[in-house]
mmCIF file of C-alpha atoms and ligand atoms in Angstrom:
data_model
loop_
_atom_site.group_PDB
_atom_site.id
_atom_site.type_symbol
_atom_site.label_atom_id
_atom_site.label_comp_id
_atom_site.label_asym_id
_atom_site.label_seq_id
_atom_site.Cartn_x
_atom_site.Cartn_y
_atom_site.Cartn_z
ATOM 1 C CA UNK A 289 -39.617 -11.326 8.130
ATOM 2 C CA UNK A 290 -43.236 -9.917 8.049
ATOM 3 C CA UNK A 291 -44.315 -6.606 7.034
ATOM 4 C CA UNK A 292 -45.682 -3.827 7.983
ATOM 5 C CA UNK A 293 -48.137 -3.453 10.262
ATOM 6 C CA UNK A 294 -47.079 -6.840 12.340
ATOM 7 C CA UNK A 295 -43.508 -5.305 11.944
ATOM 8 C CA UNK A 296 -42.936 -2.065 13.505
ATOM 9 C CA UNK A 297 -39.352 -1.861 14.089
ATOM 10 C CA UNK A 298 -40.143 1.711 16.149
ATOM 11 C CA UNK A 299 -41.317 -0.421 18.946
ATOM 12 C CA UNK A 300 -37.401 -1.046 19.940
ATOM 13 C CA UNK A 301 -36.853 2.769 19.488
ATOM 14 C CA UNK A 302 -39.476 4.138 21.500
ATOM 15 C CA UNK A 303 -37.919 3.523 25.200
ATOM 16 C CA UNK A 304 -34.262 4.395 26.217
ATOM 17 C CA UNK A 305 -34.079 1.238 27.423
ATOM 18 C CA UNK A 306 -34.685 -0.519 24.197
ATOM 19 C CA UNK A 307 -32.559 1.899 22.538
ATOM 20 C CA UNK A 308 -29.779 1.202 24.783
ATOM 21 C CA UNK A 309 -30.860 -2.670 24.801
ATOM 22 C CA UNK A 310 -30.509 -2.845 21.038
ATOM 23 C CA UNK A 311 -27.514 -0.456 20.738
ATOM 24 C CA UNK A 312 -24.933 -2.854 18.383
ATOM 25 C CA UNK A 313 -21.813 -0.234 18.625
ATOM 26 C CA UNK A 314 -20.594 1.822 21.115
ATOM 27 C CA UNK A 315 -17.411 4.033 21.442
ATOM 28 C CA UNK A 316 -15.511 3.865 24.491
ATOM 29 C CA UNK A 317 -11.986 5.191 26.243
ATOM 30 C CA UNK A 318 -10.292 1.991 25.364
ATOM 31 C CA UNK A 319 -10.872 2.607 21.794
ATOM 32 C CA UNK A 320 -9.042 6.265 21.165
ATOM 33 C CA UNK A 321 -5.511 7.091 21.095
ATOM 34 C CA UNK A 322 -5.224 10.860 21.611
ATOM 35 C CA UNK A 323 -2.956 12.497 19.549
ATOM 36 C CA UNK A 324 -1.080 15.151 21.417
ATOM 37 C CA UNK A 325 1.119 18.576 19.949
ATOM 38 C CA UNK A 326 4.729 19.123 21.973
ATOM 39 C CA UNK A 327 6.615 21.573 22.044
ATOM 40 C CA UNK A 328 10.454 22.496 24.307
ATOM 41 C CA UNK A 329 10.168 24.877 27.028
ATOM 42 C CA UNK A 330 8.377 24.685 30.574
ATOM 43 C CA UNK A 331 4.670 25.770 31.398
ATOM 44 C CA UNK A 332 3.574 25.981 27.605
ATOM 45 C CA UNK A 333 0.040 25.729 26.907
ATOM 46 C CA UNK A 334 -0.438 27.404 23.327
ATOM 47 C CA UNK A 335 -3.875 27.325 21.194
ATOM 48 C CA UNK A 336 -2.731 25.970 17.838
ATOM 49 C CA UNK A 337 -4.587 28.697 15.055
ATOM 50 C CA UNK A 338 -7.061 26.457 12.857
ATOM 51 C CA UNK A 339 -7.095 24.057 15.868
ATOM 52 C CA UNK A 340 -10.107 24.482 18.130
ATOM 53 C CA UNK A 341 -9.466 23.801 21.730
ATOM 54 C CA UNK A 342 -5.933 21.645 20.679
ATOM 55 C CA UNK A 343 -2.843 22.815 22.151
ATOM 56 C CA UNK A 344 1.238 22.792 21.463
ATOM 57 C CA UNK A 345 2.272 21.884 25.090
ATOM 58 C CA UNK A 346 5.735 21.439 26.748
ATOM 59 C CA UNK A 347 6.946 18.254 28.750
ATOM 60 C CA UNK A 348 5.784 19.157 31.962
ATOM 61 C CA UNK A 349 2.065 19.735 30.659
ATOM 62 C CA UNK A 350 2.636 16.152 28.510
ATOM 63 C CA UNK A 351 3.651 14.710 31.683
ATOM 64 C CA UNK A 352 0.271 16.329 33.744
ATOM 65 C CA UNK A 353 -1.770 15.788 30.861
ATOM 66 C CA UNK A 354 -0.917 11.453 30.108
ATOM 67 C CA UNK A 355 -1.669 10.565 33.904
ATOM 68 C CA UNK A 356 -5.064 12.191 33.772
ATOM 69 C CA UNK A 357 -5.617 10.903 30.397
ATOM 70 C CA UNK A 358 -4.773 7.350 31.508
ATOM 71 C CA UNK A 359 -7.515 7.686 34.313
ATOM 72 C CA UNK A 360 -9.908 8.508 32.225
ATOM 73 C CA UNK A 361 -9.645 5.106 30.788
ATOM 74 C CA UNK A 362 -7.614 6.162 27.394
ATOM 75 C CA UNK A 363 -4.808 3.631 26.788
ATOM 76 C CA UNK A 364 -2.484 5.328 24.453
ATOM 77 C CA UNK A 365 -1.129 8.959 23.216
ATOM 78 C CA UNK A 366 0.378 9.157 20.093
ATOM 79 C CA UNK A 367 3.303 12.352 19.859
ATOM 80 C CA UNK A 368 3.805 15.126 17.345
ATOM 81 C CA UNK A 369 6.376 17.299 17.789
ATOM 82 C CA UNK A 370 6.933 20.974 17.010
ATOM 83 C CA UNK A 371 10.493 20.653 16.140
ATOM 84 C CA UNK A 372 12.868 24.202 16.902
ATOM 85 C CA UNK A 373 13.862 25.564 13.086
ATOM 86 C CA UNK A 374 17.166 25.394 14.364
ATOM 87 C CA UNK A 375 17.219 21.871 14.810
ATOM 88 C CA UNK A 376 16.037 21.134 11.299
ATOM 89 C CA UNK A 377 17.959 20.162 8.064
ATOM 90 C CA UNK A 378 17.233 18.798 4.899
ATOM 91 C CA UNK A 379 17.940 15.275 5.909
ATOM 92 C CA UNK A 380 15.887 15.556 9.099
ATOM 93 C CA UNK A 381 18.992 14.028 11.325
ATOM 94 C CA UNK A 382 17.581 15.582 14.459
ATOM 95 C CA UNK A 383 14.857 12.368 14.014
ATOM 96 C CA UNK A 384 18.306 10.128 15.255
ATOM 97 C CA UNK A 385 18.705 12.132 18.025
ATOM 98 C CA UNK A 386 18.415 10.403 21.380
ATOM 99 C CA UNK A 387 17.674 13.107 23.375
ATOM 100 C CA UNK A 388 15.063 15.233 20.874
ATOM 101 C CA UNK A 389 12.362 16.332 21.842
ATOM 102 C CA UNK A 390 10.712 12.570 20.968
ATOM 103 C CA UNK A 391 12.861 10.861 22.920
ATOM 104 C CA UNK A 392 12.123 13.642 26.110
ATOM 105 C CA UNK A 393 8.804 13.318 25.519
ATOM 106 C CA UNK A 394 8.459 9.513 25.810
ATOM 107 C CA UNK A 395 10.585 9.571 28.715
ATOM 108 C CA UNK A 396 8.047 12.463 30.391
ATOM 109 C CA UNK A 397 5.225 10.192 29.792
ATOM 110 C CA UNK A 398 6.337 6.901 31.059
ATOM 111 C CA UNK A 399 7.988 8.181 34.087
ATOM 112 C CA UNK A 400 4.303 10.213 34.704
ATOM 113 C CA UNK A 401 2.213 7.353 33.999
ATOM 114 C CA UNK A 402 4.280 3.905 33.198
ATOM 115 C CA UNK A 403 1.057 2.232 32.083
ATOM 116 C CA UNK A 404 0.538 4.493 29.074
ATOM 117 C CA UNK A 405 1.188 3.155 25.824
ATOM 118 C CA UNK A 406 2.940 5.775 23.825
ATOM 119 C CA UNK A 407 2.622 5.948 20.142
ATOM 120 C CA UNK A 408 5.278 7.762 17.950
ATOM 121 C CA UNK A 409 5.024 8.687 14.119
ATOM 122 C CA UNK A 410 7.885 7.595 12.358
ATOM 123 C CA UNK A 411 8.482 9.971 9.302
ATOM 124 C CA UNK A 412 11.014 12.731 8.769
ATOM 125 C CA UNK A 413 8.576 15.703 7.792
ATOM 126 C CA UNK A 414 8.676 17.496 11.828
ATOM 127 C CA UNK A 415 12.325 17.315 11.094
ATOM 128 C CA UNK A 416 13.497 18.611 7.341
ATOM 129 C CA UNK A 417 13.568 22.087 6.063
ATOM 130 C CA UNK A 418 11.545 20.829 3.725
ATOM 131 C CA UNK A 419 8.851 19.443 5.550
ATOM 132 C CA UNK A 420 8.689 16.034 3.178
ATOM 133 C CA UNK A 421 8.280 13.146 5.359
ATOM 134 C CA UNK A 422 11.091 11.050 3.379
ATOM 135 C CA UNK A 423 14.886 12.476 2.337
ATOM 136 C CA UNK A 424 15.067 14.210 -1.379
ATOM 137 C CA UNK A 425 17.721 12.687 -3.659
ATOM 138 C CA UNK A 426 17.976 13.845 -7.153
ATOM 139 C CA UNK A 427 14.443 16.448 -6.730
ATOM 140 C CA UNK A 428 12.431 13.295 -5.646
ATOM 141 C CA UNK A 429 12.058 12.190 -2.276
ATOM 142 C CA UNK A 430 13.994 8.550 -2.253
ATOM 143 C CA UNK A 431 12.364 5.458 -1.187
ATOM 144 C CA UNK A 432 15.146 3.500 -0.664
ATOM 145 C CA UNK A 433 17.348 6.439 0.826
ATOM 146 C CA UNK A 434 14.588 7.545 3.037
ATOM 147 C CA UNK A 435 14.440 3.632 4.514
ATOM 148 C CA UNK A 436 17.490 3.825 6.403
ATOM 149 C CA UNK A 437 17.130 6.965 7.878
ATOM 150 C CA UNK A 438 13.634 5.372 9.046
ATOM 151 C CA UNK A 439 14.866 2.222 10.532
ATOM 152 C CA UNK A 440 17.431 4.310 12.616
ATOM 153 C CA UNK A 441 14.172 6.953 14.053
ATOM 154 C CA UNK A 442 12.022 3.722 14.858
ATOM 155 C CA UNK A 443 15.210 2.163 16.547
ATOM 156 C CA UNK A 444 15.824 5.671 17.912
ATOM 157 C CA UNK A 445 12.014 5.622 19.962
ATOM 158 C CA UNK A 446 11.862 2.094 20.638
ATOM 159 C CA UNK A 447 15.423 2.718 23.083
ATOM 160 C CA UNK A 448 13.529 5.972 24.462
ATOM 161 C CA UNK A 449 10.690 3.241 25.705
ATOM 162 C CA UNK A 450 8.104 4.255 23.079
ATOM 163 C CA UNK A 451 5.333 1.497 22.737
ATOM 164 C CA UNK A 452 3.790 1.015 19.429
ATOM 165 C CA UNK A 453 5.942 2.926 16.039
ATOM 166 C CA UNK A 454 3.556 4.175 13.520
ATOM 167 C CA UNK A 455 5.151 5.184 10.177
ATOM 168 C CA UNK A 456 3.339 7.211 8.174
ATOM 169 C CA UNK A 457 5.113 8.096 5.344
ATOM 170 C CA UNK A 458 4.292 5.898 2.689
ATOM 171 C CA UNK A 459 7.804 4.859 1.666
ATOM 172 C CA UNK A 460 8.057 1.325 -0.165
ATOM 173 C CA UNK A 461 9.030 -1.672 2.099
ATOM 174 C CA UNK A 462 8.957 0.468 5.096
ATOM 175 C CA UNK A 463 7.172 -1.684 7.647
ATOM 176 C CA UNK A 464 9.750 -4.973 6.848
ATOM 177 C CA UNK A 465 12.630 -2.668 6.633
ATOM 178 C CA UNK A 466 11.674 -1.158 9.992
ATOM 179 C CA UNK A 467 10.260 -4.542 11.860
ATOM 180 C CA UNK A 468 13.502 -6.308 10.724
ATOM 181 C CA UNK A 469 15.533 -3.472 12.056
ATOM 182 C CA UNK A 470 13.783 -3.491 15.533
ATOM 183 C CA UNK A 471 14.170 -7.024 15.807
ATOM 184 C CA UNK A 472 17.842 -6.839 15.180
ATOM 185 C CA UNK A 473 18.344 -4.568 17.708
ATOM 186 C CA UNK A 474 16.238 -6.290 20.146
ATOM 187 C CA UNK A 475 12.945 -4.159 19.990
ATOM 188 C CA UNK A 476 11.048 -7.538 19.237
ATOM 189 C CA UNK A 477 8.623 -6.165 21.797
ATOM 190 C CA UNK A 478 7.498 -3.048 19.866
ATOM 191 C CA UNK A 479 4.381 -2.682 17.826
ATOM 192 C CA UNK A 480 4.109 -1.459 14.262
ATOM 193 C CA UNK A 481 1.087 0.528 13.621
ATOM 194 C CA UNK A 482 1.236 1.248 10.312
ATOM 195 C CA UNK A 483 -0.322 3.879 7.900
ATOM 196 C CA UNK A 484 -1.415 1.651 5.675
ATOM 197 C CA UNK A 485 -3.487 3.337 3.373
ATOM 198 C CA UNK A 486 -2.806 7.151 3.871
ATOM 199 C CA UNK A 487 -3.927 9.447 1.510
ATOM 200 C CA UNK A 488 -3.176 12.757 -0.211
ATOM 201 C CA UNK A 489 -5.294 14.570 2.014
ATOM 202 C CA UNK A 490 -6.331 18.594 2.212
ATOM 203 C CA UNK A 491 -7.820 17.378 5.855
ATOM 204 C CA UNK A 492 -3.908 17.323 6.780
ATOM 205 C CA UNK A 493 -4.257 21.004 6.485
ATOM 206 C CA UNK A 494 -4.495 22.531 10.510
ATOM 207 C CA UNK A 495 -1.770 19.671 11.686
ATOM 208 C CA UNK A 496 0.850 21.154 9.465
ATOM 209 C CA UNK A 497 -0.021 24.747 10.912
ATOM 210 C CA UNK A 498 0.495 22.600 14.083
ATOM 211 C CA UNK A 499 3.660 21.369 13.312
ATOM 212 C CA UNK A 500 5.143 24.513 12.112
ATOM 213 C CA UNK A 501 6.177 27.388 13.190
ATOM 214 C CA UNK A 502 3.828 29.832 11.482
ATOM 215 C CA UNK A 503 0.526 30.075 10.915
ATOM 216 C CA UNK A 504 -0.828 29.247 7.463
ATOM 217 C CA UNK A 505 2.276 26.577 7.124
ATOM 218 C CA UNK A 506 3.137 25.905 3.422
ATOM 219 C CA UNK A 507 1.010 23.039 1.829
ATOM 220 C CA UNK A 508 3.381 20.160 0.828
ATOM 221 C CA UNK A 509 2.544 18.308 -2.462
ATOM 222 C CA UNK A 510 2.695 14.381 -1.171
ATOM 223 C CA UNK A 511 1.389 13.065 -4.067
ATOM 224 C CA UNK A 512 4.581 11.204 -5.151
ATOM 225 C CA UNK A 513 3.772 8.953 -1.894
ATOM 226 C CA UNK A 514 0.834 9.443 -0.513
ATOM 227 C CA UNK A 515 -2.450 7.959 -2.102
ATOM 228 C CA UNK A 516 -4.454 9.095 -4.700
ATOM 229 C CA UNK A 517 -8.398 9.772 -2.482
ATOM 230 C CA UNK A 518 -9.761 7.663 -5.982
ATOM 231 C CA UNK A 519 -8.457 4.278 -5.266
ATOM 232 C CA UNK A 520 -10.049 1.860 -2.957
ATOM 233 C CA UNK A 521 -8.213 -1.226 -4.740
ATOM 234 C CA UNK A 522 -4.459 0.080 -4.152
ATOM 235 C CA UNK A 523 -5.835 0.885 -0.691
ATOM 236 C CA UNK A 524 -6.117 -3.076 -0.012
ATOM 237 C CA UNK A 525 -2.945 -3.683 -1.976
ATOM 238 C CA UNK A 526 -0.985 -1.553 0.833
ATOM 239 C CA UNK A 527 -1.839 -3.074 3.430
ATOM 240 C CA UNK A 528 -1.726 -6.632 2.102
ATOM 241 C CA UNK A 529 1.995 -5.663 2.084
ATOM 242 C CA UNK A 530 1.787 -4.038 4.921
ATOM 243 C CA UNK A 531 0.370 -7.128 6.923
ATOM 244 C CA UNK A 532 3.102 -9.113 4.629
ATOM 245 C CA UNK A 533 5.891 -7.072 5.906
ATOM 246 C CA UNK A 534 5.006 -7.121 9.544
ATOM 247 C CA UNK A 535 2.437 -4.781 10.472
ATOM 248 C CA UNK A 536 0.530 -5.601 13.739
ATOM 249 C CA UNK A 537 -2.026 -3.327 13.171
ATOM 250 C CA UNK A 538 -3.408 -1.301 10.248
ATOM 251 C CA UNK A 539 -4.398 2.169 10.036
ATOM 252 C CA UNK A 540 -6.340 3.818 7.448
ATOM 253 C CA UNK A 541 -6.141 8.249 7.340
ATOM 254 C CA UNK A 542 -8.249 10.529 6.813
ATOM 255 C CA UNK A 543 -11.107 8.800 9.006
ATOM 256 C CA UNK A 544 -14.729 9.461 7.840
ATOM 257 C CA UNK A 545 -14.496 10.533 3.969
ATOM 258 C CA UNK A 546 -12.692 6.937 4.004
ATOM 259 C CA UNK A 547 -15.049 4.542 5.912
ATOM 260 C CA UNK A 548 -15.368 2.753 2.820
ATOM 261 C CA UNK A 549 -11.944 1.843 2.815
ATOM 262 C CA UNK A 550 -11.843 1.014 6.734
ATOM 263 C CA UNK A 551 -14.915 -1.442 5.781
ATOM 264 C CA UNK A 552 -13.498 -3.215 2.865
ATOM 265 C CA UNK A 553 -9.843 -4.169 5.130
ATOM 266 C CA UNK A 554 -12.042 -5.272 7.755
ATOM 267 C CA UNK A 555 -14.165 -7.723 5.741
ATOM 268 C CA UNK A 556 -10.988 -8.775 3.684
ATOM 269 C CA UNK A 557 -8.483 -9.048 6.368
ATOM 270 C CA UNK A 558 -8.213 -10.088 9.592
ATOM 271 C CA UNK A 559 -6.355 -7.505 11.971
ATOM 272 C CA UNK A 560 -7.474 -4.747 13.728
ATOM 273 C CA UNK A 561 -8.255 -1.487 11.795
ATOM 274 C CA UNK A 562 -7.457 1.542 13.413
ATOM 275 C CA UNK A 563 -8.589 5.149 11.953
ATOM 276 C CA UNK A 564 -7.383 8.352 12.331
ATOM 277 C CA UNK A 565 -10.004 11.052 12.412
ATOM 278 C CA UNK A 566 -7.675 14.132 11.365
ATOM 279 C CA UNK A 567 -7.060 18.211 12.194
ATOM 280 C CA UNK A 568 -9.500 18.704 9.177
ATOM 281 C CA UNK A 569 -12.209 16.209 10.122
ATOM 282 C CA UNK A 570 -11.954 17.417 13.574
ATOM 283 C CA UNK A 571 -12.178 21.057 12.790
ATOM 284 C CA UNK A 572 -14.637 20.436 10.469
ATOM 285 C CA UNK A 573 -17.181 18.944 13.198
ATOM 286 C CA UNK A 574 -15.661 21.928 15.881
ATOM 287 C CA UNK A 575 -17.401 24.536 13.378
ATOM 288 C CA UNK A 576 -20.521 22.619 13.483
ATOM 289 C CA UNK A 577 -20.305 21.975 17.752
ATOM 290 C CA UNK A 578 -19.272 25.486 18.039
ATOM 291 C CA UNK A 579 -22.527 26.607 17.297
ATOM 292 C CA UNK A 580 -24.661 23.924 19.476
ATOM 293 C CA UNK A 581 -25.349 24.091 23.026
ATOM 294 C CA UNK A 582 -23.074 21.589 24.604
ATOM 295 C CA UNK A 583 -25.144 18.405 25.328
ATOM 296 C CA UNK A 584 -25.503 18.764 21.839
ATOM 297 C CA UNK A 585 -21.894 18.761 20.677
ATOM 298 C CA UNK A 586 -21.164 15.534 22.594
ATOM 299 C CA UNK A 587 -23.761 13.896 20.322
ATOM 300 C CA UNK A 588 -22.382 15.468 17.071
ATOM 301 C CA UNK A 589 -19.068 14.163 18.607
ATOM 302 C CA UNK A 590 -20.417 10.758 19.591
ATOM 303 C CA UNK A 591 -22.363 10.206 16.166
ATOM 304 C CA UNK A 592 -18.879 11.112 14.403
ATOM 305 C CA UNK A 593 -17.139 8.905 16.577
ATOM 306 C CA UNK A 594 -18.927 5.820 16.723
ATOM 307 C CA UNK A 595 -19.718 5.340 12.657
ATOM 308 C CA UNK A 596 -15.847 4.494 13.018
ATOM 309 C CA UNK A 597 -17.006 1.177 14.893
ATOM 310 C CA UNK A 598 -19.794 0.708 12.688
ATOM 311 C CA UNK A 599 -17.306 0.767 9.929
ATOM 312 C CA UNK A 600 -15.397 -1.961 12.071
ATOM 313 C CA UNK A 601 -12.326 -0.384 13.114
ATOM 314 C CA UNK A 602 -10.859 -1.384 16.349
ATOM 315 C CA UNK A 603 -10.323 1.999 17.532
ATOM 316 C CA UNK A 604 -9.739 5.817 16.637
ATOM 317 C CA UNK A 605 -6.780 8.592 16.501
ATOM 318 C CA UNK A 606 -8.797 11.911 17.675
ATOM 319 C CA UNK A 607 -8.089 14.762 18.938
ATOM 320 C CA UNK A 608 -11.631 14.946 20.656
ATOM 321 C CA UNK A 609 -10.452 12.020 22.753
ATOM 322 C CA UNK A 610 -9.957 13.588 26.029
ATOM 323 C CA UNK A 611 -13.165 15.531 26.111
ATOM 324 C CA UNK A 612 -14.959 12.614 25.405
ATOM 325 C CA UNK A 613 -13.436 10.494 27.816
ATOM 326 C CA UNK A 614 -14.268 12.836 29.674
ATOM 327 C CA UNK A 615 -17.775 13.838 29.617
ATOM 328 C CA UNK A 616 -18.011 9.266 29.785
ATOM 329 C CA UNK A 617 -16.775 9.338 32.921
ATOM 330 C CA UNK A 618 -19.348 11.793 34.303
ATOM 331 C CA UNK A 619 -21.874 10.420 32.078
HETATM 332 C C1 PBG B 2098 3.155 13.323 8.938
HETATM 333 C C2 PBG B 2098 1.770 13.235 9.473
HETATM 334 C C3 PBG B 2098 0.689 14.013 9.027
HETATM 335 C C4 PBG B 2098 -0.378 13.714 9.876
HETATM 336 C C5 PBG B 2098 0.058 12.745 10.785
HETATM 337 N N1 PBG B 2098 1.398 12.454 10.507
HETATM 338 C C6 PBG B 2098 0.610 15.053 7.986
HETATM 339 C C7 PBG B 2098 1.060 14.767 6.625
HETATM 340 O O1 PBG B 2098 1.163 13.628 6.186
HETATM 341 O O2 PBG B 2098 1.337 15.742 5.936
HETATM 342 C C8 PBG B 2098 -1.725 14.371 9.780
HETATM 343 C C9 PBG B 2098 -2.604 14.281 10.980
HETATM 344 C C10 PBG B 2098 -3.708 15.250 11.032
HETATM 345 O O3 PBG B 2098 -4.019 15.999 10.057
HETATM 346 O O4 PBG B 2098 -4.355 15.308 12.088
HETATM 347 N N2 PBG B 2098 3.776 12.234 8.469
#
């Protein structure tokens, strides 16, 4: 390639046309899963504190909100449920339920909008006084222990018509233990999207408030599963077992402090890379957007958005989904 001056690679950047000519990613609809907050009741449209613009809403609202979601071109909603106190224990049993609020939620969006794939996060933590994500034996939260009770919630959402299972709790042998449990009960059909490489993160922070009943929910101390925000190796370790075990697709969480990571499994594996830009990451760029006039905050949104293709994932968890299918389809 020749230098400067016969190079002048502004040329290509001086026209919108060239820009959009030479434009090598983009971010669309069909590549963000919105993750949605439930919660029981009818008519319930609560701000979550900590959560700009997110809301806990009931069935009905779920129901509403997936149809006009799906015509906006986004293909799948992943569920996270605000489970009653009442309902909780320290094994999390209400996760075997067939009728929780899961199940009723699954249920509210297929019969809304058939078409729309529904994503559900198998762990125990919306379920255990606790708030681990696995069952405690002994002071520790048990691997194997936690398994079964994790084979029985994927089995549990894959009956209610749910899509695509996505455990994230970083339990040993989960994905085989849960894809050979599906299959046995027939569910050969249903996806595993699995939280690969998940990590210890303080960006979890605002989805636990979320989750909760209070505000400022207690900060659980994951470390004895989730991963340590140092390691990129034990990152592509995971989910070389992970793909072993089963997993259709991979997911890698936080989103953007981890691009590296997203990167790296894309150039040394071959399946498609999902991220999950979290409540921190999100809130983080809300503080920013809430002080830019708006055209502006869809291109702090956009820019956030599509360095997740750049990185090479196939698509992206966000709560800014909606907005920004949005503002595409008038755009
Ligand atoms: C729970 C779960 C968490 C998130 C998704 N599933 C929190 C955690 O692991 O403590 C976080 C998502 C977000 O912060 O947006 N298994």
């Amino acid at each position: 390639m020749p230098g400067y001056p016969v190079t002048r690679l502004r040329r290509g950047r001086m026209n919108m046309f060239s820009r959009s000519m030479l434009t090598e990613n983009t971010i669309q609809p069909s590549n963000l899963i919105w993750p949605v907050f439930i919660t029981e009741g009818q008519n319930i449209v609560e701000p979550i504190e900590g959560l700009t613009n997110v809301d806990r809403i009931s069935l009905d609202i779920l129901a509403h909100r997936a149809k006009m979601a799906y015509r906006l071109g986004i293909p799948a909603i992943a569920i996270f449920p605000r489970i009653d106190p009442a309902l909780k224990d320290d094994d999390g049993s209400n996760a075997l339920a067939s009728d929780n609020l899961v199940c009723r939620a699954i249920a509210a969006i297929k019969s809304a909008e058939p078409e729309m794939g529904v994503v559900v996060d198998i762990a125990l933590d919306p379920f255990t006084t606790h708030g681990h994500d696995g069952i405690i034996r002994g002071g520790v939260v048990d691997n194997d222990a936690s398994l079964e009770v994790l084979i029985k919630q994927a089995i549990n959402y894959a009956r209610s018509g749910s899509d695509i299972v996505a455990p994230s709790d970083m339990m040993d042998g989960r994905v085989g233990a849960i894809r050979a449990g599906l299959d046995e009960a027939g569910f050969t059909q249903v996806m595993i999207m699995s939280y690969a490489a998940k990590y210890a993160s303080s960006l979890y922070a605002p989805f636990r408030t979320a989750v909760s009943a209070g505000a400022l929910a207690e900060i659980k101390d994951k470390t004895s599963y989730q991963m340590n925000p140092a390691n990129s190796d034990e990152a592509m370790r995971e989910i070389a077992l992970d793909i072993k075990e089963g997993a259709d697709f991979i997911m890698v969480k936080p989103g953007m402090p981890y691009l590296d990571i997203i990167r790296r499994s894309v150039d040394q594996f071959n399946i498609p890379v999902f991220a999950y830009q979290v409540s921190g990451e999100y809130q983080m760029i809300q503080s920013l957007a809430s002080t830019l006039p708006e055209d502006k905050q869809n291109a702090l949104i956009m820019e956030m958005l599509v360095s997740f293709k750049r990185a090479g994932c196939t698509g992206v968890l966000s709560y800014f989904a909606y907005q920004i299918a949005e503002w595409w389809n008038e755009t």
